[in-house]
Amino acid sequence: MPASPRSPERRPPTILSIAAAAGVSKSVVSRVMRNEPGVSARSRQRVLNAAESLGYTPNAAARSLVQKRSNNIGVLVTDLHNPFFVEVLDGINRAAAEHGYRTIITTSSRDPLSESHALQQLIELRADAIVLAGPLGLGTELVADVAGRVPVASLEGSIRVPSVDLVLGDDHQGAQLAVEHLAALGHQRIALIDGGTAHAATRRRAGYEDAMRRLGLADQIHVAPGEFTEEGGYQGVHRLFSRPGPRPTAVFASNDLAAIGAINALESLDLRVPGDVSVVGYDNTWLAAMRHISLTTIDQPRPALGEVVVAALLRRIDQAGGEGRHRLLPPRLVVRATTAAPRPQD
Amino acid sequence: MPASPRSPERRPPTILSIAAAAGVSKSVVSRVMRNEPGVSARSRQRVLNAAESLGYTPNAAARSLVQKRSNNIGVLVTDLHNPFFVEVLDGINRAAAEHGYRTIITTSSRDPLSESHALQQLIELRADAIVLAGPLGLGTELVADVAGRVPVASLEGSIRVPSVDLVLGDDHQGAQLAVEHLAALGHQRIALIDGGTAHAATRRRAGYEDAMRRLGLADQIHVAPGEFTEEGGYQGVHRLFSRPGPRPTAVFASNDLAAIGAINALESLDLRVPGDVSVVGYDNTWLAAMRHISLTTIDQPRPALGEVVVAALLRRIDQAGGEGRHRLLPPRLVVRATTAAPRPQD
DNA sequence: ATGAAAGCGCTAACAA
DNA sequence: TTGTTAGCGCTTTCAT
């Protein structure tokens, strides 16, 4: 009888294969693989050789099973299409790597079921900690449950669970910077295009309204419904400019994507930016920096957000428990080409 | 003595805890968790109740250790900043989910060391299959080694390993579509901004050159070095328009990002798009569709690329071995607002 | 329909 | 310095 069908059936080498090939016990192999001391140079070399020639790779499942840790940080990202989260991810990856962790990214479409599946995956993989990134539709209950098993930190402000660390940009202050910048240029009719249901949108709206009031522009407050998308910004402007009464001379969009949509809508209305209308965005993603866009915007320290969130998690990993801390990172105004003084007659 | 320090020490429930709570053996619990038949309705219900109330989640490490499969497909993405890959990822996720697989994304910075680390992670996690997405600096040798252990499919054309499936857009044809479109509008001096080292750039360049020759425009072939980035397109145009001789009337940029950079560079030279110069991009990412950009471009079926790559992997999973197949998906011209006939005097 | 037992590949005492 | 042993949490025969 032929020994085997066409399928090679060649199972990956295990610690035992290496031990046999090197003529030592599997403990020695284990020690070598983990760079532990207490192995003779000769044994070490033989093990290394055997591992190399057999193409040995440790089985993370087996290791994590006994060690009860995976050295992985799971990141649940809901919207990879928004450059903001990709840029935060850069910071997460860097910080994680710096501390000996690797990152596992899972994504979900934006329904709660898909989100909880993705979360479930991270839990089953026994990630040592979990980052929640992006607008989440997850219920507080579920998040609380997860946070009871594994350290969780969130970049989404709507998560209010006692043991979850929150790392956010100070959107309230950022929105004020935007309004103050426009007001300093001489604008008064400054409208906001809202960002929808994400919590950041709420905070930015509040900052906008507070700043307007503080500047004595309370009666100029106008908020158009919108989304954190180009389409949202586009629609927002159309709504804003189709209502009766004097038109805004400046538009503050809730994020860069919406700002780009807003610019386009203004163009479609034959309005020049910034000649007729000034536009400010939020996030300072690479989109805003593109020369064709050159958007005045509020910078969020995106990599720093990622780094801080990892730091929070590391703290929780080696000392479980404790109240969730909230960190607010400062925003910064970045002036580019989409803002200018209003036209004299306005 | 106090029972425990402040750290709860509450280890997650295991199959044994559930068995005890439900008053059955762990085999029964295992069957219930896997939806196997052959369990009495009563037992099943008791197990489900116990699992629910203790918040039980199976340990993927333990399961994958014994099953020798993780139900995960690993995806190595090198450039999440390029929307193209994000959109392909959508297709991968969808197709994987449809077949009972979940996706694990790992990223790397663009150096070979970081890439091989990410790959290593996927192997240690014993992903059932691996997708290589994005420009890779990995050596053939390493990829071949990995492909010997686990099914691998690649979206990067430079990978030439016998057992690796390749799924690519037909860039040669796509580039021809771009050139033909421009030629049909009346353009002759059609320049290409190259895309750098990614293999797709090479294929697009060849398609461009072939089409130019076929159209009798061989002496109009001009290729400026570039990159798959906005900056690359920007620099490319500046190089193109600073050389002596008649200027191009049309620019074909190797991808959408570069096209946007090109448009900006043209604007900085006081040239109108498409009035003075037409621009065509490649990929048809959402960037191209943004109204503010409205780029004529070559569509790649991004979700379909993801779906086909998963299909290839599934085939390999349940029947290892076999030569790598190469699939080429057809591109499609999408005409938007950045192309028009050349000026009469040109 | 259920349970007992072996073992997946590894680490972590412990013994030698 | 090395080897032996006992699990980690689960699935999978094999009995019952």
PDB file of N, CA, C and O (backbone and C1' of nucleotides) in Angstrom, chain B residues 15 26 30 34 56 59 63, chain D residues 8-14:
ATOM      1  N   ILE B  15     -14.517  24.807  30.709  1.00  0.00           N
ATOM      2  CA  ILE B  15     -15.515  23.811  30.384  1.00  0.00           C
ATOM      3  C   ILE B  15     -15.856  22.992  31.635  1.00  0.00           C
ATOM      4  O   ILE B  15     -16.971  22.497  31.791  1.00  0.00           O
ATOM      5  N   LYS B  26     -17.818  17.051  31.190  1.00  0.00           N
ATOM      6  CA  LYS B  26     -17.328  18.078  30.283  1.00  0.00           C
ATOM      7  C   LYS B  26     -17.549  17.697  28.826  1.00  0.00           C
ATOM      8  O   LYS B  26     -17.643  18.564  27.967  1.00  0.00           O
ATOM      9  N   SER B  30     -18.868  20.180  25.967  1.00  0.00           N
ATOM     10  CA  SER B  30     -18.167  20.364  24.706  1.00  0.00           C
ATOM     11  C   SER B  30     -19.124  20.177  23.532  1.00  0.00           C
ATOM     12  O   SER B  30     -19.137  20.971  22.594  1.00  0.00           O
ATOM     13  N   ARG B  34     -20.409  23.084  20.741  1.00  0.00           N
ATOM     14  CA  ARG B  34     -20.158  22.954  19.309  1.00  0.00           C
ATOM     15  C   ARG B  34     -21.422  22.601  18.532  1.00  0.00           C
ATOM     16  O   ARG B  34     -21.344  22.196  17.378  1.00  0.00           O
ATOM     17  N   TYR B  56     -19.372  32.098  30.195  1.00  0.00           N
ATOM     18  CA  TYR B  56     -18.336  31.237  29.617  1.00  0.00           C
ATOM     19  C   TYR B  56     -18.039  31.580  28.167  1.00  0.00           C
ATOM     20  O   TYR B  56     -18.941  31.801  27.360  1.00  0.00           O
ATOM     21  N   ASN B  59     -12.057  28.788  25.070  1.00  0.00           N
ATOM     22  CA  ASN B  59     -10.685  29.241  24.893  1.00  0.00           C
ATOM     23  C   ASN B  59     -10.173  28.770  23.529  1.00  0.00           C
ATOM     24  O   ASN B  59      -9.973  27.574  23.305  1.00  0.00           O
ATOM     25  N   ARG B  63      -8.803  25.055  22.049  1.00  0.00           N
ATOM     26  CA  ARG B  63      -9.532  24.425  20.956  1.00  0.00           C
ATOM     27  C   ARG B  63      -8.637  24.224  19.748  1.00  0.00           C
ATOM     28  O   ARG B  63      -8.590  23.144  19.172  1.00  0.00           O
TER      29      ARG B  63
ATOM     30  P    DC D   8      -4.833  22.262  35.245  1.00  0.00           P
ATOM     31  O5'  DC D   8      -4.732  23.360  34.100  1.00  0.00           O
ATOM     32  C5'  DC D   8      -3.971  24.531  34.228  1.00  0.00           C
ATOM     33  C4'  DC D   8      -3.879  25.179  32.874  1.00  0.00           C
ATOM     34  C3'  DC D   8      -5.173  25.071  32.070  1.00  0.00           C
ATOM     35  O3'  DC D   8      -5.884  26.298  32.220  1.00  0.00           O
ATOM     36  C1'  DC D   8      -3.234  24.507  30.728  1.00  0.00           C
ATOM     37  P    DG D   9      -7.396  26.281  32.669  1.00  0.00           P
ATOM     38  O5'  DG D   9      -8.150  25.917  31.319  1.00  0.00           O
ATOM     39  C5'  DG D   9      -8.075  26.793  30.216  1.00  0.00           C
ATOM     40  C4'  DG D   9      -8.658  26.100  29.011  1.00  0.00           C
ATOM     41  C3'  DG D   9     -10.066  25.567  29.205  1.00  0.00           C
ATOM     42  O3'  DG D   9     -10.849  26.009  28.110  1.00  0.00           O
ATOM     43  C1'  DG D   9      -8.655  23.872  28.372  1.00  0.00           C
ATOM     44  P    DC D  10     -12.316  25.645  27.901  1.00  0.00           P
ATOM     45  O5'  DC D  10     -12.204  24.479  26.829  1.00  0.00           O
ATOM     46  C5'  DC D  10     -11.963  24.825  25.485  1.00  0.00           C
ATOM     47  C4'  DC D  10     -11.372  23.657  24.747  1.00  0.00           C
ATOM     48  C3'  DC D  10     -12.365  22.607  24.297  1.00  0.00           C
ATOM     49  O3'  DC D  10     -12.849  22.969  23.016  1.00  0.00           O
ATOM     50  C1'  DC D  10     -10.287  21.661  25.067  1.00  0.00           C
ATOM     51  P    DT D  11     -14.057  22.213  22.390  1.00  0.00           P
ATOM     52  O5'  DT D  11     -13.365  20.912  21.794  1.00  0.00           O
ATOM     53  C5'  DT D  11     -12.447  21.074  20.719  1.00  0.00           C
ATOM     54  C4'  DT D  11     -11.896  19.734  20.308  1.00  0.00           C
ATOM     55  C3'  DT D  11     -12.907  18.781  19.685  1.00  0.00           C
ATOM     56  O3'  DT D  11     -12.219  18.144  18.620  1.00  0.00           O
ATOM     57  C1'  DT D  11     -11.857  17.723  21.509  1.00  0.00           C
ATOM     58  P    DT D  12     -13.013  17.387  17.479  1.00  0.00           P
ATOM     59  O5'  DT D  12     -12.639  15.881  17.792  1.00  0.00           O
ATOM     60  C5'  DT D  12     -11.292  15.588  18.141  1.00  0.00           C
ATOM     61  C4'  DT D  12     -11.197  14.165  18.630  1.00  0.00           C
ATOM     62  C3'  DT D  12     -12.270  13.224  18.086  1.00  0.00           C
ATOM     63  O3'  DT D  12     -11.610  12.022  17.713  1.00  0.00           O
ATOM     64  C1'  DT D  12     -12.197  13.095  20.432  1.00  0.00           C
ATOM     65  P    DT D  13     -12.215  11.027  16.623  1.00  0.00           P
ATOM     66  O5'  DT D  13     -13.339  10.267  17.436  1.00  0.00           O
ATOM     67  C5'  DT D  13     -13.371   8.858  17.420  1.00  0.00           C
ATOM     68  C4'  DT D  13     -12.213   8.281  18.233  1.00  0.00           C
ATOM     69  C3'  DT D  13     -12.551   6.863  18.662  1.00  0.00           C
ATOM     70  O3'  DT D  13     -11.429   5.987  18.528  1.00  0.00           O
ATOM     71  C1'  DT D  13     -12.309   8.272  20.585  1.00  0.00           C
ATOM     72  P    DC D  14     -11.677   4.413  18.436  1.00  0.00           P
ATOM     73  O5'  DC D  14     -12.232   4.052  19.893  1.00  0.00           O
ATOM     74  C5'  DC D  14     -11.344   4.158  21.003  1.00  0.00           C
ATOM     75  C4'  DC D  14     -12.119   3.915  22.262  1.00  0.00           C
ATOM     76  C3'  DC D  14     -13.111   2.749  22.159  1.00  0.00           C
ATOM     77  O3'  DC D  14     -12.848   1.856  23.229  1.00  0.00           O
ATOM     78  C1'  DC D  14     -14.141   4.653  23.108  1.00  0.00           C
TER      79       DC D  14
END
